[in-house]
Amino acid sequence: MRPLLLLPPAPEVLRVAIAPPAGRRKMAAAVAEEPEPELGGSVRRYLARLGALRPGPGAERPDSSRRTELHLLFDQLISESCGTAPAAGPSPQDVCALLVQACQLVHLDQEHLVSKVCQLIHHLLNRFQVLVDEQNLNFLLSYCISALKQCSSWTHVEIVQALAALVYNNGPKCQKHLPDLLGKAGLLVQLSDAAQPDMELRRAAVRSMANLCLSVPEQPYLDESYRSVCFETFLNVLQSSKTSDVDDITFCMLLQNALKGIQSLLNGGKMKLMQTDQIGSLLAVLKKCMFHGLPGLSIEMPAALYPVPLPQYDKRLPAKQEQSESATFKQTGNRRKKSKGKQKKGEFVEEGRDLGDAGNESALGADMMKLHFENVQKNPGSDPRSRASDVANVPAGKDHLSSRYPSWKRISSSESEYSDAEGGIQSKVRSYQANVRQGALACFLSAIKSIEKRVLYGYWSAFVPDAPGIGSPQSVSLMTIALKDPSPKTRACALQVLSAILEGSKQFLSVAEDVNDHKRAFTPFSVTIASSIRELHRCLLLALVAESSSQTLTQIVKCLANLVSNAPYSRLKPGLLTRVWNQIKPYICHKDVNVRVSSLTLLGAIVSIQVPLPEVQLLLQQPSSSGLSHSGSTTPHRSNSSEQWRKPLPSEGEPGDTPAGCTSPEPCWLLRLCVSIIVLPREDSCSDSDANFPLFSSVYEPCPLRLEALQVLALLVKGHFPMAQSYFLELGEVACRCMEEMDPSVQLHGAKLLEELGTGVLQQYKPDSAISPDQRVPVSTVVTFWTMMLNGPLPGTLQSSPHPTLQTSACDALSSILPEAFSRLKNDQQILCVTLLLGLNHSENPLVKAAAARALGVYILFSCLRQDVMFVADTANAILDSLHDKSPNVRAKAAWSLGNLTDTLIINMETMGQSFHEEFSDLLLLKMLRSATEASKDRDKVKSNAVRALGNVLHFLQPYHIANPRFREAIEESLQALISTVQSEATMKVRWNACYALGNVFKNPALPLGEAPWTAQAYSALSSVVKSCKNFKVRIKSAMALSVPSRRECYGSTEQFCHIWSALVVALQKSEDTEDFLEFKYSASLRTQICQALLHLLSLAKSTDLPLIWETITENRDAIKSYVLQYLKSGAEENEAGTHTDLGEREGVLRGAIEHLGGLEKQLQGKARVRVSVYLQDILTNHASAAELRGLETPLLVTNSLHF
């Protein structure tokens, strides 16, 4: 038993018992009678008193008297430091000076004073949140380490607590002391060992180690060896069991400190968990701690979990199972009453986490404009379920923490203070157990970020519920906590962890499938995952109904939104979304703003499911009264049975009941809801939490709610445009009203809605669109829409320079205008659009400049603008200016626009002829050529479009350009740039575009193809790529480029021609060789293109080429024959170029080659024994015989089936 160290006597007794020296009696009396008004002055006074106690050189005072006064001073300091922290504390320099001087006065053999000075270090640093500077830290750490080595064990707890306070957020400054603390025989390693009998000492050592693991921004972190030591220590602590001689609270605090240490390693050290045993051990102890002290539940966990797709081992203790079930029932029934009280003192709050943060990132206010649009029947002032327990809502966004010191450090200076006013020792134990569970969940959240998703999902069944088997209890999971934990904060933490697991799980969950009834001897993995998804829906909806805390309710809805965003509903039995939809509807009118915001987020996730589901479309068509009536019913009316979801809906091309662009009598209820939230004043006050948004609390809906409604509206337009197009002009008016407001965040989302409306129309008018013309939004309506925008707020928004993000979105919106509608705008409006974009292209903000450059690239393809030489020239100059910008994003957008601009040059060359060449500036063309050549050396995002532009410009050049000396050098440089790009190790997109560009170059008859030195280099590069490139699309494009020249002279010498021929033969034989399985699907297209190229070469061959061609055929006779037969047999096939070649055309090309080669062989008259035409004729004959045989087999099969 440790001696009692701190017994501060009353001041009156001290004045009588202690007789200070005559020189200091008056000072001490004055201090006692006139207390210092500020603590900073008090610290300086104590500092002066400590300085006066230093022994002088000649007059050293008796040691016993000095020791007595030190005891007095330390007792007074400790007593003062145990109160609440004042508003203005002492300076860090004063605190550090006082502690250093105190240590200098206390020798290590004076153990009672050592204990007190360590208590003083602990209390002062924690109370005033002081970070010790490096020089003083080294002294104080050395003092503590020496004290641990020399002093008796009864002092060690106070020494280690002082050590913990010193190293907090000072890890990088402790490097030279780490061997003493964390080495193989380090003090902290020894004191935190499981063999340590003193649990308080072990807890203090673990806490010191956890504080050492805290990261400091822009400072080096612990070395890997020390990290491993700490991780193993923390893991051992968490794996240990509580012994009978340890009280519950001490054990809980030990677990908390270990959990904080692991969390610091995962967060600050950016520790990546890679080893299976390491991951399994950590997840096992986290799962164990997640349920620590959970009422009515006790589980046994193995030492490690293993990544298997089957349910993990976890076993409820048999003796407690019945108690668990009864407690669960009782807990569910009594949750609402328990959650009304305030949060217990000392309850754990995770640092940096705001559990009710929905929409806070957009919490801005604005002046609202009322739009007389169809209102939505709702009662925002009351919760549809009328639960009185929701009054206990804690407003979201309230920060209970300081930026540097988390709450677990500030709970109390000694970690032992607690008020028993709320229910005695049991209440206190339950609170600490809840802290452990919250700490484990917070640590799990950090672990999720440190484990690769594909590895994490191997442990899916250990944490995510699955449907229980017949006669067996359901395994415990995160949903067990979300449904049964008495602490709303712990429930919210569990839901946060589940959300993190679900985030990004789309690929993993995509294997789920249960559309067909499973009747097999084993359960496929796809059915297991589907069962887990269904159980998740069931449990989350149960939690939704049972929850009374608004903060936790927000997390439930967010978790549902994450689940909906990642689940493959097209592969699951219908009805899941209907239940979610109907149960979330009442929460749109919840009294808490954050719940309403997250409910809209969930609805947005449903409507944005990529595969348009009939179930979602029917839900959108439900009457607005379904689930939103004033009765407040929690069971919305379901108008259709689950079988109806599988019935086919009218296709987008079928005529509807209302003409396009006209308003139907019963619009989509979600659309009406969102519009009413955005533009109409609210009817009455909804929530006390609206105090977070005071600017509009009396008139309009809170800003986060309006912004979320705008986002849902944009998603609705994007995913279900045929439904939204009936309100095309009305939605345009909503976007207008939003952009007219003063709040830039509302303006921004209004611009995004405008962009989605424009994009929806563009999709309808695409050449490959399946929507019939009479079901599209009429061009006249689109013209009216854009006229309203250009006469309204859009020009002003585009010029809103203080808000570059808003300008960027407005640029994107302006680029979504339908070309047919643009051509029908008034001339001044067209000029306005072009002028605005050309002006914004000179913006100093890179986001705005990039958006303007991209928009110009869209406009240059408009038929009404591309024939205007002046506009083309102005756009070219603007794009070239952006191509030299310092921002990579701007250069990438400019390169894309330059590619579009050069596409326009080719179109104009083909449609307008020589007149366009004469009007277009040669100087500008040369500038484009040089700029594109320079851009082809940039990063890949710029390079891919720069080489496309080079190919177009070189195709566009006329003979007088090529003869011009100023162009000659630029042409040579550009060709070398293309050839080097084809041969480079750039991304496949870049090389594909380079091959495409060379094919474009070969189309220009004015270039000296076959004669210039660069010709051989170009053919060599393409021949190499067609044989060996890993990407089959690049091989296809290189084979296409090799078949572009239309004359034999373009291929150069016989050796060069035959080299190309041989390369194509080798490429044909390697057309199935690939290491990437994904490339295999392109092998048929590759063979088709190579065969076309080979036949093209044969149809152009000269007599001098035949010997080498025959030699290659002789070496590869059978292989070539089989591939050509396969090519002929494949019939009509769409190749990579998008052209259609039917069977007759293929045979015709082969016959043409046979005739051409036959004529050449006759001219040779036996000079060379080459029979290429005979070989090809044999292939054609075999193909004809096989086709005839296939034709006979078909009726024979029919006849046999009839006889059978």
PDB file of C-alpha atoms in Angstrom, residues 467-649:
ATOM      1  CA  ALA A 467     -29.864 -14.175 -41.647  1.00  0.00           C
ATOM      2  CA  PRO A 468     -29.796 -16.725 -38.766  1.00  0.00           C
ATOM      3  CA  GLY A 469     -30.008 -20.382 -39.613  1.00  0.00           C
ATOM      4  CA  ILE A 470     -32.907 -22.547 -38.511  1.00  0.00           C
ATOM      5  CA  GLY A 471     -32.654 -23.232 -34.787  1.00  0.00           C
ATOM      6  CA  SER A 472     -29.488 -21.164 -34.266  1.00  0.00           C
ATOM      7  CA  PRO A 473     -29.146 -17.693 -32.737  1.00  0.00           C
ATOM      8  CA  GLN A 474     -28.047 -14.804 -34.870  1.00  0.00           C
ATOM      9  CA  SER A 475     -24.355 -14.040 -34.611  1.00  0.00           C
ATOM     10  CA  VAL A 476     -23.379 -10.789 -32.939  1.00  0.00           C
ATOM     11  CA  SER A 477     -22.395  -7.962 -35.247  1.00  0.00           C
ATOM     12  CA  LEU A 478     -22.249  -4.207 -35.481  1.00  0.00           C
ATOM     13  CA  MET A 479     -26.012  -4.192 -35.788  1.00  0.00           C
ATOM     14  CA  THR A 480     -26.229  -5.886 -32.369  1.00  0.00           C
ATOM     15  CA  ILE A 481     -24.695  -2.731 -30.887  1.00  0.00           C
ATOM     16  CA  ALA A 482     -26.833  -0.437 -33.033  1.00  0.00           C
ATOM     17  CA  LEU A 483     -29.986  -2.190 -31.802  1.00  0.00           C
ATOM     18  CA  LYS A 484     -29.165  -3.046 -28.184  1.00  0.00           C
ATOM     19  CA  ASP A 485     -26.528  -0.720 -26.755  1.00  0.00           C
ATOM     20  CA  PRO A 486     -28.033   1.612 -24.111  1.00  0.00           C
ATOM     21  CA  SER A 487     -25.697   4.486 -25.067  1.00  0.00           C
ATOM     22  CA  PRO A 488     -26.894   6.493 -28.103  1.00  0.00           C
ATOM     23  CA  LYS A 489     -23.325   7.629 -28.708  1.00  0.00           C
ATOM     24  CA  THR A 490     -22.093   4.023 -28.887  1.00  0.00           C
ATOM     25  CA  ARG A 491     -24.929   3.130 -31.243  1.00  0.00           C
ATOM     26  CA  ALA A 492     -23.955   6.050 -33.465  1.00  0.00           C
ATOM     27  CA  CYS A 493     -20.296   4.930 -33.443  1.00  0.00           C
ATOM     28  CA  ALA A 494     -21.284   1.397 -34.506  1.00  0.00           C
ATOM     29  CA  LEU A 495     -23.330   2.805 -37.373  1.00  0.00           C
ATOM     30  CA  GLN A 496     -20.417   4.985 -38.406  1.00  0.00           C
ATOM     31  CA  VAL A 497     -18.175   1.927 -38.598  1.00  0.00           C
ATOM     32  CA  LEU A 498     -20.787   0.034 -40.605  1.00  0.00           C
ATOM     33  CA  SER A 499     -21.051   2.991 -42.991  1.00  0.00           C
ATOM     34  CA  ALA A 500     -17.265   2.949 -43.480  1.00  0.00           C
ATOM     35  CA  ILE A 501     -17.390  -0.780 -44.302  1.00  0.00           C
ATOM     36  CA  LEU A 502     -20.223  -0.258 -46.782  1.00  0.00           C
ATOM     37  CA  GLU A 503     -18.546   2.712 -48.441  1.00  0.00           C
ATOM     38  CA  GLY A 504     -16.878   1.558 -51.649  1.00  0.00           C
ATOM     39  CA  SER A 505     -18.287  -1.970 -51.359  1.00  0.00           C
ATOM     40  CA  LYS A 506     -20.093  -1.887 -54.712  1.00  0.00           C
ATOM     41  CA  GLN A 507     -17.679  -4.302 -56.408  1.00  0.00           C
ATOM     42  CA  PHE A 508     -17.750  -6.748 -53.491  1.00  0.00           C
ATOM     43  CA  LEU A 509     -21.544  -6.679 -53.179  1.00  0.00           C
ATOM     44  CA  SER A 510     -22.044  -6.940 -56.939  1.00  0.00           C
ATOM     45  CA  VAL A 511     -21.717 -10.752 -56.693  1.00  0.00           C
ATOM     46  CA  ALA A 512     -24.914 -10.950 -54.630  1.00  0.00           C
ATOM     47  CA  GLU A 513     -27.822 -12.632 -56.386  1.00  0.00           C
ATOM     48  CA  ASP A 514     -31.094 -14.064 -55.116  1.00  0.00           C
ATOM     49  CA  VAL A 515     -33.581 -13.355 -57.908  1.00  0.00           C
ATOM     50  CA  ASN A 516     -33.963 -17.071 -58.548  1.00  0.00           C
ATOM     51  CA  ASP A 517     -34.990 -19.422 -55.755  1.00  0.00           C
ATOM     52  CA  HIS A 518     -32.005 -21.295 -54.353  1.00  0.00           C
ATOM     53  CA  LYS A 519     -32.516 -25.069 -54.408  1.00  0.00           C
ATOM     54  CA  ARG A 520     -29.029 -26.535 -54.210  1.00  0.00           C
ATOM     55  CA  ALA A 521     -27.210 -28.803 -51.799  1.00  0.00           C
ATOM     56  CA  PHE A 522     -24.844 -25.959 -50.883  1.00  0.00           C
ATOM     57  CA  THR A 523     -25.253 -22.214 -50.455  1.00  0.00           C
ATOM     58  CA  PRO A 524     -23.383 -20.225 -53.115  1.00  0.00           C
ATOM     59  CA  PHE A 525     -21.371 -17.212 -52.002  1.00  0.00           C
ATOM     60  CA  SER A 526     -23.646 -14.951 -54.072  1.00  0.00           C
ATOM     61  CA  VAL A 527     -26.677 -16.118 -52.079  1.00  0.00           C
ATOM     62  CA  THR A 528     -24.801 -15.638 -48.790  1.00  0.00           C
ATOM     63  CA  ILE A 529     -23.973 -12.031 -49.644  1.00  0.00           C
ATOM     64  CA  ALA A 530     -27.537 -11.410 -50.845  1.00  0.00           C
ATOM     65  CA  SER A 531     -28.853 -12.781 -47.550  1.00  0.00           C
ATOM     66  CA  SER A 532     -26.507 -10.463 -45.677  1.00  0.00           C
ATOM     67  CA  ILE A 533     -27.748  -7.466 -47.683  1.00  0.00           C
ATOM     68  CA  ARG A 534     -31.371  -8.321 -46.924  1.00  0.00           C
ATOM     69  CA  GLU A 535     -30.583  -8.732 -43.225  1.00  0.00           C
ATOM     70  CA  LEU A 536     -28.823  -5.363 -43.209  1.00  0.00           C
ATOM     71  CA  HIS A 537     -31.962  -3.767 -44.602  1.00  0.00           C
ATOM     72  CA  ARG A 538     -34.113  -5.471 -41.980  1.00  0.00           C
ATOM     73  CA  CYS A 539     -31.885  -4.515 -39.047  1.00  0.00           C
ATOM     74  CA  LEU A 540     -31.366  -0.917 -40.118  1.00  0.00           C
ATOM     75  CA  LEU A 541     -35.089  -0.398 -40.598  1.00  0.00           C
ATOM     76  CA  LEU A 542     -35.683  -1.909 -37.146  1.00  0.00           C
ATOM     77  CA  ALA A 543     -33.139   0.497 -35.693  1.00  0.00           C
ATOM     78  CA  LEU A 544     -34.825   3.358 -37.524  1.00  0.00           C
ATOM     79  CA  VAL A 545     -38.153   2.643 -35.863  1.00  0.00           C
ATOM     80  CA  ALA A 546     -36.683   2.050 -32.382  1.00  0.00           C
ATOM     81  CA  GLU A 547     -34.243   4.981 -32.237  1.00  0.00           C
ATOM     82  CA  SER A 548     -35.043   8.054 -30.175  1.00  0.00           C
ATOM     83  CA  SER A 549     -31.776  10.018 -30.354  1.00  0.00           C
ATOM     84  CA  SER A 550     -31.710  12.418 -33.293  1.00  0.00           C
ATOM     85  CA  GLN A 551     -27.927  12.151 -33.624  1.00  0.00           C
ATOM     86  CA  THR A 552     -28.051   8.371 -33.846  1.00  0.00           C
ATOM     87  CA  LEU A 553     -31.084   8.542 -36.115  1.00  0.00           C
ATOM     88  CA  THR A 554     -29.022  10.645 -38.518  1.00  0.00           C
ATOM     89  CA  GLN A 555     -26.320   7.963 -38.560  1.00  0.00           C
ATOM     90  CA  ILE A 556     -28.882   5.212 -39.253  1.00  0.00           C
ATOM     91  CA  VAL A 557     -30.198   7.076 -42.282  1.00  0.00           C
ATOM     92  CA  LYS A 558     -26.658   7.807 -43.520  1.00  0.00           C
ATOM     93  CA  CYS A 559     -25.826   4.117 -43.175  1.00  0.00           C
ATOM     94  CA  LEU A 560     -28.918   3.209 -45.176  1.00  0.00           C
ATOM     95  CA  ALA A 561     -27.837   5.687 -47.861  1.00  0.00           C
ATOM     96  CA  ASN A 562     -24.424   4.001 -48.073  1.00  0.00           C
ATOM     97  CA  LEU A 563     -26.068   0.594 -48.325  1.00  0.00           C
ATOM     98  CA  VAL A 564     -28.437   1.756 -51.069  1.00  0.00           C
ATOM     99  CA  SER A 565     -25.546   3.302 -53.028  1.00  0.00           C
ATOM    100  CA  ASN A 566     -23.628   0.011 -53.115  1.00  0.00           C
ATOM    101  CA  ALA A 567     -26.188  -2.817 -53.166  1.00  0.00           C
ATOM    102  CA  PRO A 568     -26.930  -4.494 -56.554  1.00  0.00           C
ATOM    103  CA  TYR A 569     -30.721  -4.246 -56.472  1.00  0.00           C
ATOM    104  CA  SER A 570     -31.060  -5.426 -60.068  1.00  0.00           C
ATOM    105  CA  ARG A 571     -29.779  -8.846 -58.893  1.00  0.00           C
ATOM    106  CA  LEU A 572     -31.956  -9.014 -55.778  1.00  0.00           C
ATOM    107  CA  LYS A 573     -35.605  -9.831 -55.270  1.00  0.00           C
ATOM    108  CA  PRO A 574     -37.662  -6.635 -55.462  1.00  0.00           C
ATOM    109  CA  GLY A 575     -39.238  -4.989 -52.466  1.00  0.00           C
ATOM    110  CA  LEU A 576     -36.180  -3.928 -50.439  1.00  0.00           C
ATOM    111  CA  LEU A 577     -36.212  -0.386 -51.789  1.00  0.00           C
ATOM    112  CA  THR A 578     -39.964  -0.140 -51.295  1.00  0.00           C
ATOM    113  CA  ARG A 579     -39.609  -0.812 -47.574  1.00  0.00           C
ATOM    114  CA  VAL A 580     -36.761   1.699 -47.257  1.00  0.00           C
ATOM    115  CA  TRP A 581     -38.691   4.280 -49.284  1.00  0.00           C
ATOM    116  CA  ASN A 582     -41.910   3.960 -47.308  1.00  0.00           C
ATOM    117  CA  GLN A 583     -40.204   4.013 -43.912  1.00  0.00           C
ATOM    118  CA  ILE A 584     -38.009   7.021 -44.656  1.00  0.00           C
ATOM    119  CA  LYS A 585     -40.807   9.207 -46.003  1.00  0.00           C
ATOM    120  CA  PRO A 586     -42.085  10.342 -42.582  1.00  0.00           C
ATOM    121  CA  TYR A 587     -38.602  11.450 -41.551  1.00  0.00           C
ATOM    122  CA  ILE A 588     -38.596  14.116 -44.254  1.00  0.00           C
ATOM    123  CA  CYS A 589     -40.846  16.008 -41.850  1.00  0.00           C
ATOM    124  CA  HIS A 590     -38.804  15.201 -38.743  1.00  0.00           C
ATOM    125  CA  LYS A 591     -38.270  18.027 -36.286  1.00  0.00           C
ATOM    126  CA  ASP A 592     -34.441  17.701 -36.463  1.00  0.00           C
ATOM    127  CA  VAL A 593     -32.861  19.323 -39.502  1.00  0.00           C
ATOM    128  CA  ASN A 594     -30.018  16.812 -39.721  1.00  0.00           C
ATOM    129  CA  VAL A 595     -32.459  13.900 -39.849  1.00  0.00           C
ATOM    130  CA  ARG A 596     -34.346  15.630 -42.658  1.00  0.00           C
ATOM    131  CA  VAL A 597     -31.127  16.293 -44.568  1.00  0.00           C
ATOM    132  CA  SER A 598     -29.936  12.692 -44.272  1.00  0.00           C
ATOM    133  CA  SER A 599     -33.406  11.451 -45.283  1.00  0.00           C
ATOM    134  CA  LEU A 600     -33.153  13.455 -48.482  1.00  0.00           C
ATOM    135  CA  THR A 601     -29.662  12.035 -49.016  1.00  0.00           C
ATOM    136  CA  LEU A 602     -31.125   8.537 -48.773  1.00  0.00           C
ATOM    137  CA  LEU A 603     -33.860   9.364 -51.282  1.00  0.00           C
ATOM    138  CA  GLY A 604     -31.182  10.789 -53.575  1.00  0.00           C
ATOM    139  CA  ALA A 605     -29.238   7.525 -53.312  1.00  0.00           C
ATOM    140  CA  ILE A 606     -32.349   5.586 -54.317  1.00  0.00           C
ATOM    141  CA  VAL A 607     -33.125   7.706 -57.377  1.00  0.00           C
ATOM    142  CA  SER A 608     -29.482   7.686 -58.492  1.00  0.00           C
ATOM    143  CA  ILE A 609     -29.189   3.887 -58.749  1.00  0.00           C
ATOM    144  CA  GLN A 610     -27.412   3.445 -62.076  1.00  0.00           C
ATOM    145  CA  VAL A 611     -29.601   0.733 -63.597  1.00  0.00           C
ATOM    146  CA  PRO A 612     -33.069   2.333 -63.838  1.00  0.00           C
ATOM    147  CA  LEU A 613     -35.233  -0.068 -61.840  1.00  0.00           C
ATOM    148  CA  PRO A 614     -38.966  -0.451 -62.456  1.00  0.00           C
ATOM    149  CA  GLU A 615     -39.361  -0.510 -58.667  1.00  0.00           C
ATOM    150  CA  VAL A 616     -37.872   2.979 -58.320  1.00  0.00           C
ATOM    151  CA  GLN A 617     -39.920   4.344 -61.206  1.00  0.00           C
ATOM    152  CA  LEU A 618     -43.133   3.062 -59.612  1.00  0.00           C
ATOM    153  CA  LEU A 619     -42.112   4.550 -56.266  1.00  0.00           C
ATOM    154  CA  LEU A 620     -41.630   7.928 -57.914  1.00  0.00           C
ATOM    155  CA  GLN A 621     -45.110   7.649 -59.409  1.00  0.00           C
ATOM    156  CA  GLN A 622     -46.762   7.064 -56.019  1.00  0.00           C
ATOM    157  CA  PRO A 623     -49.245   9.760 -55.029  1.00  0.00           C
ATOM    158  CA  SER A 624     -47.799  12.488 -52.839  1.00  0.00           C
ATOM    159  CA  SER A 625     -50.133  11.563 -49.976  1.00  0.00           C
ATOM    160  CA  SER A 626     -48.493   8.142 -49.655  1.00  0.00           C
ATOM    161  CA  GLY A 627     -46.502   8.262 -46.444  1.00  0.00           C
ATOM    162  CA  LEU A 628     -46.673  12.055 -46.128  1.00  0.00           C
ATOM    163  CA  SER A 629     -50.203  12.548 -44.841  1.00  0.00           C
ATOM    164  CA  HIS A 630     -51.055  14.722 -41.866  1.00  0.00           C
ATOM    165  CA  SER A 631     -52.079  11.632 -39.920  1.00  0.00           C
ATOM    166  CA  GLY A 632     -48.437  10.966 -39.177  1.00  0.00           C
ATOM    167  CA  SER A 633     -48.775   7.263 -39.919  1.00  0.00           C
ATOM    168  CA  THR A 634     -45.494   5.384 -39.913  1.00  0.00           C
ATOM    169  CA  THR A 635     -46.748   2.847 -42.435  1.00  0.00           C
ATOM    170  CA  PRO A 636     -47.052   4.591 -45.809  1.00  0.00           C
ATOM    171  CA  HIS A 637     -49.547   3.210 -48.264  1.00  0.00           C
ATOM    172  CA  ARG A 638     -48.043   0.711 -50.673  1.00  0.00           C
ATOM    173  CA  SER A 639     -49.981   0.906 -53.888  1.00  0.00           C
ATOM    174  CA  ASN A 640     -48.337  -2.004 -55.676  1.00  0.00           C
ATOM    175  CA  SER A 641     -47.436  -5.560 -54.698  1.00  0.00           C
ATOM    176  CA  SER A 642     -43.860  -6.755 -55.001  1.00  0.00           C
ATOM    177  CA  GLU A 643     -44.643  -8.768 -58.129  1.00  0.00           C
ATOM    178  CA  GLN A 644     -45.526  -5.587 -59.990  1.00  0.00           C
ATOM    179  CA  TRP A 645     -41.911  -4.394 -59.871  1.00  0.00           C
ATOM    180  CA  ARG A 646     -40.997  -7.054 -62.428  1.00  0.00           C
ATOM    181  CA  LYS A 647     -43.639  -5.950 -64.904  1.00  0.00           C
ATOM    182  CA  PRO A 648     -42.127  -4.031 -67.824  1.00  0.00           C
ATOM    183  CA  LEU A 649     -42.737  -0.303 -67.793  1.00  0.00           C
TER     184      LEU A 649
END
